mmCIF file of C-alpha atoms in Angstrom:
data_model
loop_
_atom_site.group_PDB
_atom_site.id
_atom_site.type_symbol
_atom_site.label_atom_id
_atom_site.label_comp_id
_atom_site.label_asym_id
_atom_site.label_seq_id
_atom_site.Cartn_x
_atom_site.Cartn_y
_atom_site.Cartn_z
ATOM 1 C CA UNK A 1382 -4.425 1.853 14.764
ATOM 2 C CA UNK A 1383 -3.409 5.491 14.886
ATOM 3 C CA UNK A 1384 -5.373 6.444 11.767
ATOM 4 C CA UNK A 1385 -9.093 5.829 12.087
ATOM 5 C CA UNK A 1386 -10.837 4.168 9.181
ATOM 6 C CA UNK A 1387 -14.584 3.836 9.056
ATOM 7 C CA UNK A 1388 -14.691 0.420 7.416
ATOM 8 C CA UNK A 1389 -18.443 0.352 6.823
ATOM 9 C CA UNK A 1390 -18.582 3.819 5.276
ATOM 10 C CA UNK A 1391 -15.538 3.116 3.107
ATOM 11 C CA UNK A 1392 -17.105 -0.028 1.698
ATOM 12 C CA UNK A 1393 -20.507 1.632 1.271
ATOM 13 C CA UNK A 1394 -19.044 4.530 -0.733
ATOM 14 C CA UNK A 1395 -16.799 2.275 -2.805
ATOM 15 C CA UNK A 1396 -19.432 -0.329 -3.662
ATOM 16 C CA UNK A 1397 -21.974 2.288 -4.657
ATOM 17 C CA UNK A 1398 -19.570 4.234 -6.886
ATOM 18 C CA UNK A 1399 -17.951 1.158 -8.438
ATOM 19 C CA UNK A 1400 -21.330 -0.409 -9.243
ATOM 20 C CA UNK A 1401 -22.402 2.815 -10.914
ATOM 21 C CA UNK A 1402 -19.195 2.750 -12.993
ATOM 22 C CA UNK A 1403 -19.381 -0.906 -14.006
ATOM 23 C CA UNK A 1404 -23.070 -1.559 -14.557
ATOM 24 C CA UNK A 1405 -24.591 1.903 -14.358
ATOM 25 C CA UNK A 1406 -27.361 1.460 -11.804
ATOM 26 C CA UNK A 1407 -27.665 2.661 -8.216
ATOM 27 C CA UNK A 1408 -27.121 0.497 -5.168
ATOM 28 C CA UNK A 1409 -28.619 1.910 -2.018
ATOM 29 C CA UNK A 1410 -27.142 1.397 1.437
ATOM 30 C CA UNK A 1411 -29.600 0.150 4.071
ATOM 31 C CA UNK A 1412 -28.827 0.785 7.703
ATOM 32 C CA UNK A 1413 -31.285 -1.791 8.952
ATOM 33 C CA UNK A 1414 -30.424 -5.453 8.461
ATOM 34 C CA UNK A 1415 -32.122 -7.432 5.739
ATOM 35 C CA UNK A 1416 -32.546 -11.109 5.163
ATOM 36 C CA UNK A 1417 -32.106 -12.415 1.668
ATOM 37 C CA UNK A 1418 -32.734 -15.875 0.340
ATOM 38 C CA UNK A 1419 -31.850 -17.398 -2.996
ATOM 39 C CA UNK A 1420 -28.389 -15.900 -3.202
ATOM 40 C CA UNK A 1421 -25.058 -16.480 -4.875
ATOM 41 C CA UNK A 1422 -21.910 -16.165 -2.779
ATOM 42 C CA UNK A 1423 -18.572 -14.762 -3.817
ATOM 43 C CA UNK A 1424 -15.588 -14.846 -1.482
ATOM 44 C CA UNK A 1425 -12.520 -12.669 -1.590
ATOM 45 C CA UNK A 1426 -9.763 -12.025 0.925
ATOM 46 C CA UNK A 1427 -7.283 -9.299 1.641
ATOM 47 C CA UNK A 1428 -3.838 -9.642 3.163
ATOM 48 C CA UNK A 1429 -1.625 -6.964 4.646
ATOM 49 C CA UNK A 1430 -2.498 -4.110 6.985
ATOM 50 C CA UNK A 1431 -6.230 -4.828 6.480
ATOM 51 C CA UNK A 1432 -6.527 -8.600 6.742
ATOM 52 C CA UNK A 1433 -10.002 -9.772 5.899
ATOM 53 C CA UNK A 1434 -12.347 -12.391 4.588
ATOM 54 C CA UNK A 1435 -15.240 -10.949 2.639
ATOM 55 C CA UNK A 1436 -18.365 -12.782 1.585
ATOM 56 C CA UNK A 1437 -20.687 -11.101 -0.883
ATOM 57 C CA UNK A 1438 -24.219 -12.522 -1.075
ATOM 58 C CA UNK A 1439 -26.205 -11.363 -4.079
ATOM 59 C CA UNK A 1440 -29.781 -12.176 -4.918
ATOM 60 C CA UNK A 1441 -30.030 -14.159 -8.151
ATOM 61 C CA UNK A 1442 -32.083 -11.460 -9.843
ATOM 62 C CA UNK A 1443 -29.352 -8.931 -9.065
ATOM 63 C CA UNK A 1444 -26.653 -11.255 -10.392
ATOM 64 C CA UNK A 1445 -28.576 -11.698 -13.639
ATOM 65 C CA UNK A 1446 -28.914 -7.945 -14.148
ATOM 66 C CA UNK A 1447 -25.233 -7.317 -13.392
ATOM 67 C CA UNK A 1448 -24.154 -10.025 -15.855
ATOM 68 C CA UNK A 1449 -26.533 -8.779 -18.531
ATOM 69 C CA UNK A 1450 -25.088 -5.287 -18.263
ATOM 70 C CA UNK A 1451 -21.456 -6.401 -18.119
ATOM 71 C CA UNK A 1452 -21.884 -8.685 -21.117
ATOM 72 C CA UNK A 1453 -23.860 -6.170 -23.142
ATOM 73 C CA UNK A 1454 -24.952 -8.183 -26.173
ATOM 74 C CA UNK A 1455 -22.536 -11.056 -25.770
ATOM 75 C CA UNK A 1456 -23.760 -14.556 -25.166
ATOM 76 C CA UNK A 1457 -23.534 -15.771 -21.585
ATOM 77 C CA UNK A 1458 -22.012 -19.223 -21.318
ATOM 78 C CA UNK A 1459 -21.631 -21.132 -18.061
ATOM 79 C CA UNK A 1460 -17.826 -21.056 -18.203
ATOM 80 C CA UNK A 1461 -17.590 -17.265 -18.322
ATOM 81 C CA UNK A 1462 -20.476 -16.563 -15.941
ATOM 82 C CA UNK A 1463 -18.409 -16.994 -12.771
ATOM 83 C CA UNK A 1464 -15.470 -15.103 -14.273
ATOM 84 C CA UNK A 1465 -17.635 -12.057 -14.961
ATOM 85 C CA UNK A 1466 -19.209 -12.190 -11.522
ATOM 86 C CA UNK A 1467 -15.791 -12.613 -9.921
ATOM 87 C CA UNK A 1468 -14.519 -9.597 -11.838
ATOM 88 C CA UNK A 1469 -17.409 -7.443 -10.608
ATOM 89 C CA UNK A 1470 -16.553 -8.362 -7.005
ATOM 90 C CA UNK A 1471 -12.828 -7.897 -7.659
ATOM 91 C CA UNK A 1472 -13.422 -4.328 -8.839
ATOM 92 C CA UNK A 1473 -15.749 -3.505 -5.920
ATOM 93 C CA UNK A 1474 -13.318 -4.875 -3.339
ATOM 94 C CA UNK A 1475 -10.356 -3.249 -5.079
ATOM 95 C CA UNK A 1476 -11.960 0.171 -4.923
ATOM 96 C CA UNK A 1477 -12.689 -0.204 -1.195
ATOM 97 C CA UNK A 1478 -9.211 -1.474 -0.404
ATOM 98 C CA UNK A 1479 -7.616 1.317 -2.463
ATOM 99 C CA UNK A 1480 -9.384 3.875 -0.263
ATOM 100 C CA UNK A 1481 -8.305 2.074 2.909
ATOM 101 C CA UNK A 1482 -4.694 1.802 1.721
ATOM 102 C CA UNK A 1483 -4.572 5.462 0.767
ATOM 103 C CA UNK A 1484 -5.996 6.587 4.126
ATOM 104 C CA UNK A 1485 -3.540 4.459 6.099
ATOM 105 C CA UNK A 1486 -0.593 4.863 3.749
ATOM 106 C CA UNK A 1487 0.146 1.151 3.899
ATOM 107 C CA UNK A 1488 -0.661 -1.804 1.675
ATOM 108 C CA UNK A 1489 -3.183 -4.581 1.623
ATOM 109 C CA UNK A 1490 -3.559 -6.864 -1.353
ATOM 110 C CA UNK A 1491 -6.492 -8.836 -2.706
ATOM 111 C CA UNK A 1492 -6.733 -12.500 -3.575
ATOM 112 C CA UNK A 1493 -8.535 -13.870 -6.618
ATOM 113 C CA UNK A 1494 -12.330 -14.035 -5.968
ATOM 114 C CA UNK A 1495 -13.980 -17.425 -5.552
ATOM 115 C CA UNK A 1496 -17.564 -17.834 -6.729
ATOM 116 C CA UNK A 1497 -19.523 -20.343 -4.633
ATOM 117 C CA UNK A 1498 -19.461 -21.399 -1.013
ATOM 118 C CA UNK A 1499 -16.435 -22.632 0.896
ATOM 119 C CA UNK A 1500 -12.746 -22.711 -0.028
ATOM 120 C CA UNK A 1501 -11.793 -19.858 2.217
ATOM 121 C CA UNK A 1502 -9.111 -19.361 4.883
ATOM 122 C CA UNK A 1503 -10.113 -20.892 8.221
ATOM 123 C CA UNK A 1504 -8.637 -18.063 10.264
ATOM 124 C CA UNK A 1505 -11.204 -16.021 12.146
ATOM 125 C CA UNK A 1506 -10.432 -12.331 12.597
ATOM 126 C CA UNK A 1507 -11.514 -10.235 15.575
ATOM 127 C CA UNK A 1508 -13.990 -7.853 14.005
ATOM 128 C CA UNK A 1509 -17.146 -8.367 11.993
ATOM 129 C CA UNK A 1510 -19.562 -6.218 10.094
ATOM 130 C CA UNK A 1511 -22.448 -6.823 7.741
ATOM 131 C CA UNK A 1512 -23.393 -4.214 5.156
ATOM 132 C CA UNK A 1513 -26.721 -4.331 3.334
ATOM 133 C CA UNK A 1514 -27.581 -2.840 -0.047
ATOM 134 C CA UNK A 1515 -30.735 -2.758 -2.032
ATOM 135 C CA UNK A 1516 -31.442 -2.021 -5.677
ATOM 136 C CA UNK A 1517 -34.344 -2.241 -8.065
ATOM 137 C CA UNK A 1518 -32.986 -5.601 -9.239
ATOM 138 C CA UNK A 1519 -32.381 -7.220 -5.866
ATOM 139 C CA UNK A 1520 -30.406 -7.019 -2.648
ATOM 140 C CA UNK A 1521 -26.806 -7.587 -1.647
ATOM 141 C CA UNK A 1522 -25.160 -8.362 1.673
ATOM 142 C CA UNK A 1523 -21.475 -8.015 2.409
ATOM 143 C CA UNK A 1524 -20.057 -9.834 5.441
ATOM 144 C CA UNK A 1525 -16.575 -8.700 6.435
ATOM 145 C CA UNK A 1526 -14.501 -10.503 9.026
ATOM 146 C CA UNK A 1527 -11.335 -8.462 9.522
ATOM 147 C CA UNK A 1528 -8.540 -7.158 11.678
ATOM 148 C CA UNK A 1529 -5.760 -4.607 11.427
ATOM 149 C CA UNK A 1530 -2.223 -5.905 11.238
ATOM 150 C CA UNK A 1531 -0.722 -3.133 13.321
ATOM 151 C CA UNK A 1532 2.847 -4.339 12.942
ATOM 152 C CA UNK A 1533 3.029 -4.232 9.161
ATOM 153 C CA UNK B 837 -0.916 -0.850 -40.091
ATOM 154 C CA UNK B 838 -2.772 -1.430 -36.840
ATOM 155 C CA UNK B 839 -0.896 -1.670 -33.547
ATOM 156 C CA UNK B 840 -1.505 -5.041 -31.935
ATOM 157 C CA UNK B 841 -2.563 -5.722 -28.346
ATOM 158 C CA UNK B 842 -2.391 -8.826 -26.168
ATOM 159 C CA UNK B 843 -4.703 -8.856 -23.134
ATOM 160 C CA UNK B 844 -3.657 -10.883 -20.098
ATOM 161 C CA UNK B 845 -6.419 -11.089 -17.501
ATOM 162 C CA UNK B 846 -8.096 -14.033 -15.794
ATOM 163 C CA UNK B 847 -11.492 -12.483 -16.485
ATOM 164 C CA UNK B 848 -12.791 -12.211 -20.074
ATOM 165 C CA UNK B 849 -14.551 -8.966 -19.131
ATOM 166 C CA UNK B 850 -11.496 -6.800 -19.848
ATOM 167 C CA UNK B 851 -10.763 -8.612 -23.114
ATOM 168 C CA UNK B 852 -14.310 -7.996 -24.407
ATOM 169 C CA UNK B 853 -14.319 -4.427 -23.104
ATOM 170 C CA UNK B 854 -11.030 -3.700 -24.879
ATOM 171 C CA UNK B 855 -12.125 -5.342 -28.118
ATOM 172 C CA UNK B 856 -15.217 -3.137 -28.162
ATOM 173 C CA UNK B 857 -13.241 -0.011 -27.266
ATOM 174 C CA UNK B 858 -10.582 -0.370 -29.966
ATOM 175 C CA UNK B 859 -12.991 -1.311 -32.725
ATOM 176 C CA UNK B 860 -12.581 1.081 -35.666
ATOM 177 C CA UNK B 861 -9.344 2.471 -34.226
ATOM 178 C CA UNK B 862 -5.652 2.090 -35.058
ATOM 179 C CA UNK B 863 -5.402 -0.757 -32.569
ATOM 180 C CA UNK B 864 -6.368 -4.404 -32.730
ATOM 181 C CA UNK B 865 -6.668 -6.997 -29.960
ATOM 182 C CA UNK B 866 -4.945 -10.064 -31.384
ATOM 183 C CA UNK B 867 -5.010 -12.379 -28.404
ATOM 184 C CA UNK B 868 -5.889 -13.008 -24.807
ATOM 185 C CA UNK B 869 -4.527 -15.094 -21.978
ATOM 186 C CA UNK B 870 -6.045 -16.033 -18.629
ATOM 187 C CA UNK B 871 -2.838 -16.257 -16.600
ATOM 188 C CA UNK B 872 0.681 -14.931 -16.506
ATOM 189 C CA UNK B 873 2.067 -18.243 -17.749
ATOM 190 C CA UNK B 874 -0.315 -18.293 -20.723
ATOM 191 C CA UNK B 875 0.403 -14.610 -21.325
ATOM 192 C CA UNK B 876 4.128 -15.263 -21.664
ATOM 193 C CA UNK B 877 3.484 -18.061 -24.176
ATOM 194 C CA UNK B 878 1.095 -15.903 -26.187
ATOM 195 C CA UNK B 879 3.549 -13.020 -26.167
ATOM 196 C CA UNK B 880 6.331 -15.210 -27.580
ATOM 197 C CA UNK B 881 3.995 -16.536 -30.294
ATOM 198 C CA UNK B 882 2.060 -13.425 -31.289
ATOM 199 C CA UNK B 883 4.709 -10.744 -30.677
ATOM 200 C CA UNK B 884 2.162 -7.975 -30.003
ATOM 201 C CA UNK B 885 3.138 -4.295 -29.902
ATOM 202 C CA UNK B 886 1.417 -3.754 -26.557
ATOM 203 C CA UNK B 887 0.581 -5.985 -23.587
ATOM 204 C CA UNK B 888 -2.280 -5.069 -21.270
ATOM 205 C CA UNK B 889 -1.677 -6.945 -18.067
ATOM 206 C CA UNK B 890 -3.856 -7.435 -15.000
ATOM 207 C CA UNK B 891 -2.061 -7.539 -11.643
ATOM 208 C CA UNK B 892 -4.256 -9.884 -9.600
ATOM 209 C CA UNK B 893 -4.277 -13.275 -11.301
ATOM 210 C CA UNK B 894 -3.964 -16.880 -10.218
ATOM 211 C CA UNK B 895 -0.486 -18.355 -10.661
ATOM 212 C CA UNK B 896 2.211 -15.823 -11.416
ATOM 213 C CA UNK B 897 0.712 -12.405 -10.962
ATOM 214 C CA UNK B 898 0.867 -9.469 -13.349
ATOM 215 C CA UNK B 899 3.904 -7.819 -11.752
ATOM 216 C CA UNK B 900 5.981 -10.981 -11.997
ATOM 217 C CA UNK B 901 4.747 -11.543 -15.568
ATOM 218 C CA UNK B 902 5.773 -7.984 -16.450
ATOM 219 C CA UNK B 903 9.220 -8.537 -14.941
ATOM 220 C CA UNK B 904 9.762 -11.666 -17.074
ATOM 221 C CA UNK B 905 8.441 -9.936 -20.202
ATOM 222 C CA UNK B 906 10.814 -7.002 -19.712
ATOM 223 C CA UNK B 907 13.720 -9.361 -19.133
ATOM 224 C CA UNK B 908 12.957 -11.176 -22.371
ATOM 225 C CA UNK B 909 12.194 -8.082 -24.387
ATOM 226 C CA UNK B 910 13.435 -4.723 -23.181
ATOM 227 C CA UNK B 911 11.341 -2.906 -25.799
ATOM 228 C CA UNK B 912 7.996 -4.373 -24.714
ATOM 229 C CA UNK B 913 5.239 -1.839 -24.074
ATOM 230 C CA UNK B 914 3.174 -2.768 -21.041
ATOM 231 C CA UNK B 915 0.071 -1.237 -19.507
ATOM 232 C CA UNK B 916 -0.774 -2.632 -16.086
ATOM 233 C CA UNK B 917 -4.387 -2.930 -14.970
ATOM 234 C CA UNK B 918 -5.756 -3.283 -11.472
ATOM 235 C CA UNK B 919 -8.881 -2.910 -9.390
ATOM 236 C CA UNK B 920 -6.459 -1.821 -6.657
ATOM 237 C CA UNK B 921 -4.469 1.311 -7.450
ATOM 238 C CA UNK B 922 -3.178 2.844 -4.245
ATOM 239 C CA UNK B 923 -0.074 4.983 -3.834
ATOM 240 C CA UNK B 924 2.079 2.059 -2.654
ATOM 241 C CA UNK B 925 1.194 -0.051 -5.664
ATOM 242 C CA UNK B 926 1.942 2.864 -7.978
ATOM 243 C CA UNK B 927 5.373 3.198 -6.368
ATOM 244 C CA UNK B 928 6.010 -0.532 -6.754
ATOM 245 C CA UNK B 929 4.992 -0.415 -10.411
ATOM 246 C CA UNK B 930 7.229 2.621 -11.058
ATOM 247 C CA UNK B 931 10.180 0.992 -9.317
ATOM 248 C CA UNK B 932 9.900 -1.897 -11.753
ATOM 249 C CA UNK B 933 10.286 0.527 -14.622
ATOM 250 C CA UNK B 934 6.647 0.326 -15.661
ATOM 251 C CA UNK B 935 5.040 3.594 -16.609
ATOM 252 C CA UNK B 936 1.327 2.911 -16.746
ATOM 253 C CA UNK B 937 -1.174 1.551 -14.247
ATOM 254 C CA UNK B 938 -4.825 1.908 -15.165
ATOM 255 C CA UNK B 939 -7.689 1.407 -12.725
ATOM 256 C CA UNK B 940 -10.497 -1.019 -13.398
ATOM 257 C CA UNK B 941 -13.065 -0.678 -14.843
ATOM 258 C CA UNK B 942 -11.352 0.632 -17.949
ATOM 259 C CA UNK B 943 -12.474 3.951 -19.344
ATOM 260 C CA UNK B 944 -12.190 4.480 -23.071
ATOM 261 C CA UNK B 945 -10.723 8.007 -22.872
ATOM 262 C CA UNK B 946 -8.125 6.943 -20.347
ATOM 263 C CA UNK B 947 -7.209 3.902 -22.421
ATOM 264 C CA UNK B 948 -6.657 5.903 -25.614
ATOM 265 C CA UNK B 949 -4.741 8.632 -23.797
ATOM 266 C CA UNK B 950 -2.466 5.928 -22.395
ATOM 267 C CA UNK B 951 -2.038 4.201 -25.744
ATOM 268 C CA UNK B 952 -1.069 7.554 -27.272
ATOM 269 C CA UNK B 953 1.512 8.122 -24.524
ATOM 270 C CA UNK B 954 2.967 4.674 -25.140
ATOM 271 C CA UNK B 955 3.941 5.749 -28.642
ATOM 272 C CA UNK B 956 6.248 8.483 -27.325
#
């Protein structure tokens, strides 16, 4: 990879700014690792120059606050719950991937997010990172398994 | 008379956001669809003035849906939406003859500026 991309910093900046835009509260990056229990998982993948599998783990209390803010005064029904949560993750991932694509000048594309465990590509990529965030409503972990497709 | 909008996005978030944003304006959201396929059906039935179309969707994606819509109706006014909005995607969208790609989340000022441009 001739152009260097700091994957962790790119995701940190993107997730913090996108969260502020969507739900208007601050996420804080934590350098030290954290352990969170009682989480919801959302999976999303990217294909192209930055091939990745991303797993977002959000504490339930954080999910509830995000949904409350996205829905404003609308009633939350079980059928739209996952769609709203998926959209939040789609926007976060999209912002990060946009920055990566613009730095490299090549394309990666996102898949549709999947809320819940499993149903993800079996392929294991070479590199891994885990990024931790905290907020007044709960914590979030992002696991990224990725590699650069140099030949694209 | 109000200008009518069809929203095609697999998430209801954009539909609700748009409905709230255009309330008390010259625009009205008259329908929504959760996929490209459903969007095409709704378009044929409702004949909206404007289609707001997400790119990343299950089934046929927004770009393919836009291509079919433009084939069927050369006059259709389309605004593409995406959480991803890099230079390459912008080029791809332009090459298709589409003029507008808005980043998610939608911002009210940007939406109305775009809707105004669509009229010219």
